[in-house]
């Protein structure tokens, strides 16, 4: 699979799953634009990605702010004159049981995970429609399918991404734009490092493949979903979870 001549925009691309997707796509020829709120990680990511020889653009952009997103996408279009792929990856958690969950923790998670996905998808959809093609992949979570105690806000945001994906896939199909979601299970990243050993051990027991996933496992599926090999796949949610949820 190759992405020569393609331009990819990845949100939250400064580390973790987003950076892994950026690396994989750059390796197979895509120019990369990443945004993140973490400026230090962004600079480190840019240096790492430039080693691929591809063009790399970064922006300290908060996906919850539509104007910021739109002006970054305009900069991408000014530089590359196209945008072929959007990966909605930026995400946060603010866990807590419902009775103790603050309104601000609810709002923060819904804003970044779900509204951020809406903002970026809306902003790329016009240029993609003009180009008569594009690929949009959003990183949901199996928690958006199963639910999880202590993660009502996160589950609602990820379930929302799944419903959003199915709707937008139907809206954009006639414009040759494929819209899919990936639902990872437990992937080793900074986000999951902060979980307790007890919780990690109990989760391991629920994974038939007997191990946690790697960021590359998600990146490999993302590459397939933006390649020509998946041209007839849209509106789908594909799990990368070691068999945890069936
Ligand atoms: P991470 O925390 O390592 O990376 C997320 C990135 O998003 C960070 O660089 C962060 O600065 C950025 N970000 C946060 N708020 C932002 C905002 N408002 N605007 C722009 N960027 C922002 O997390 P990880 O593990 O790489 O997760 C990536 C995605 O995968 C998230 O959507 C997460 O919910 C999802 N996911 C992760 C799983 C895991 O086990 N690690 C499992 C299922 C889903």
CSV table of N, CA and C in Angstrom, one decimal, residues 4 21 25-26 33 38 70-71 85 96 110 114 122 150-151 162 168 173 185 191 202 204 213 219 233:
chain,number,residue,atom,x,y,z
A,4,UNK,N,1.7,7.8,-2.2
A,4,UNK,CA,2.5,8.8,-2.8
A,4,UNK,C,1.6,9.9,-3.4
A,21,UNK,N,0.4,6.7,13.4
A,21,UNK,CA,-0.3,6.8,12.0
A,21,UNK,C,0.5,7.7,11.1
A,25,UNK,N,2.2,6.6,7.6
A,25,UNK,CA,1.7,7.2,6.3
A,25,UNK,C,2.9,7.9,5.6
A,26,UNK,N,3.8,8.5,6.4
A,26,UNK,CA,4.9,9.2,5.8
A,26,UNK,C,5.9,8.2,5.2
A,33,UNK,N,0.3,16.7,7.7
A,33,UNK,CA,0.0,17.9,8.6
A,33,UNK,C,-0.6,17.3,9.9
A,38,UNK,N,-0.3,20.3,22.4
A,38,UNK,CA,1.0,20.1,23.1
A,38,UNK,C,2.1,20.5,22.2
A,70,UNK,N,-10.4,25.5,10.9
A,70,UNK,CA,-10.6,25.9,9.5
A,70,UNK,C,-9.4,26.7,9.0
A,71,UNK,N,-8.8,27.5,9.8
A,71,UNK,CA,-7.7,28.3,9.3
A,71,UNK,C,-6.4,27.4,9.1
A,85,UNK,N,-6.7,13.0,3.1
A,85,UNK,CA,-7.0,12.1,4.2
A,85,UNK,C,-7.2,12.9,5.5
A,96,UNK,N,-14.6,9.2,35.9
A,96,UNK,CA,-15.2,9.3,37.2
A,96,UNK,C,-16.6,8.7,37.1
A,110,UNK,N,-16.6,15.5,25.8
A,110,UNK,CA,-17.5,15.6,24.6
A,110,UNK,C,-16.9,16.7,23.6
A,114,UNK,N,-15.8,14.5,20.5
A,114,UNK,CA,-16.9,14.5,19.6
A,114,UNK,C,-17.0,15.7,18.8
A,122,UNK,N,-16.2,18.5,9.2
A,122,UNK,CA,-16.9,19.6,8.5
A,122,UNK,C,-16.0,20.4,7.7
A,150,UNK,N,-17.5,4.4,35.0
A,150,UNK,CA,-16.5,5.4,35.3
A,150,UNK,C,-16.1,6.2,34.0
A,151,UNK,N,-16.7,5.8,32.9
A,151,UNK,CA,-16.3,6.5,31.6
A,151,UNK,C,-17.5,6.9,30.8
A,162,UNK,N,-19.2,7.0,16.5
A,162,UNK,CA,-19.6,5.9,15.7
A,162,UNK,C,-20.9,6.2,14.9
A,168,UNK,N,-22.3,10.4,8.3
A,168,UNK,CA,-21.5,11.1,7.4
A,168,UNK,C,-21.1,10.2,6.2
A,173,UNK,N,-20.9,9.6,0.5
A,173,UNK,CA,-20.6,8.5,-0.3
A,173,UNK,C,-20.7,8.8,-1.8
A,185,UNK,N,-9.1,-1.4,21.2
A,185,UNK,CA,-9.3,-1.9,22.6
A,185,UNK,C,-8.3,-1.2,23.5
A,191,UNK,N,-1.8,7.6,27.2
A,191,UNK,CA,-3.1,7.7,27.8
A,191,UNK,C,-3.4,6.5,28.7
A,202,UNK,N,-6.5,-6.9,35.2
A,202,UNK,CA,-7.8,-7.5,35.0
A,202,UNK,C,-8.2,-7.4,33.5
A,204,UNK,N,-6.2,-7.5,30.9
A,204,UNK,CA,-5.4,-8.5,30.2
A,204,UNK,C,-6.1,-9.9,30.2
A,213,UNK,N,-2.6,-4.1,22.7
A,213,UNK,CA,-2.2,-3.7,21.4
A,213,UNK,C,-1.1,-2.7,21.3
A,219,UNK,N,-2.4,1.8,13.5
A,219,UNK,CA,-1.8,2.5,12.2
A,219,UNK,C,-2.0,1.6,11.0
A,233,UNK,N,-15.3,0.1,1.1
A,233,UNK,CA,-15.7,0.0,2.5
A,233,UNK,C,-16.0,1.4,3.0
